[in-house]
XYZ file of C-alpha atoms in Angstrom:
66
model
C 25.864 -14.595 -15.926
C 25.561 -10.719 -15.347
C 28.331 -8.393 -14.751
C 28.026 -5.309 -13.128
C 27.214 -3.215 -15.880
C 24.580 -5.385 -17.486
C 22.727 -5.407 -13.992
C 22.711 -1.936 -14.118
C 21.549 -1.863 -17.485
C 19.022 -4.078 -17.299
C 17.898 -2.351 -14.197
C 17.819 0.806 -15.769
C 15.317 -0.590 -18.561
C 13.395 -2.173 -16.051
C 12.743 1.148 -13.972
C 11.923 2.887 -17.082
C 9.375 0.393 -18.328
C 8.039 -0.198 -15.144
C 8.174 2.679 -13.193
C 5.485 2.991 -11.490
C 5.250 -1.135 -10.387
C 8.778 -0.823 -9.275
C 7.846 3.249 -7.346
C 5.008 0.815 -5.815
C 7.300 -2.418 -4.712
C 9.790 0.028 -2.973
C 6.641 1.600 -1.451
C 5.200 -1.676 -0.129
C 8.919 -3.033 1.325
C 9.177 0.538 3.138
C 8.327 -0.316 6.866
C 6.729 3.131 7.394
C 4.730 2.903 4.480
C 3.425 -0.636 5.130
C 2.282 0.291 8.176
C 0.276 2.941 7.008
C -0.911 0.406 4.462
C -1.465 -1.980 7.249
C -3.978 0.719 9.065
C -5.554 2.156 6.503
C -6.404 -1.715 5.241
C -7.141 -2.676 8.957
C -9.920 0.228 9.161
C -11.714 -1.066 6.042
C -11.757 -4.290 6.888
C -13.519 -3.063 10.361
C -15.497 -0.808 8.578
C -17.200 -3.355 6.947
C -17.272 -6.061 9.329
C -19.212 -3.033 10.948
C -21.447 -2.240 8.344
C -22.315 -5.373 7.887
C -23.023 -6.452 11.300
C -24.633 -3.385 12.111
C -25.002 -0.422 9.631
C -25.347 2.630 12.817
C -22.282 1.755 13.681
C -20.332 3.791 10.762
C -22.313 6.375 11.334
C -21.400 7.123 14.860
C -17.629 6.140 13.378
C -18.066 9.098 11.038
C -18.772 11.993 13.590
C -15.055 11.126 15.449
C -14.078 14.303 17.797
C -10.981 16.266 15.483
């Protein structure tokens, strides 16, 4: 069983190996980052629902109003 400071440790070695997949977990279990994940992955999908049902659609998409 782990104490404490082997947790740590191990941890620590973890976070150095792999940084970026653990920088990427804490990113995905963030609420306000998943649901900016959640949009941006919601307009693909319509995107190309809509350019495959109909490929003028996307192009009006495109030419949104700033």
């Amino acid at each position: 069983m782990l104490n404490g400071n082997n947790a740590k440790q191990l941890k620590s070695v973890e976070i150095k190996e792999w940084g970026q997949l653990v920088f990427l977990n804490n990113i995905k279990r963030s609420p306000r980052f998943f649901r900016l994940r959640k949009a941006i992955t919601k307009e693909k999908d319509l995107n190309s629902l809509n350019s495959f049902a109909n490929p003028t659609i996307k192009s009006i998409q495109r030419t949104k109003t700033p």
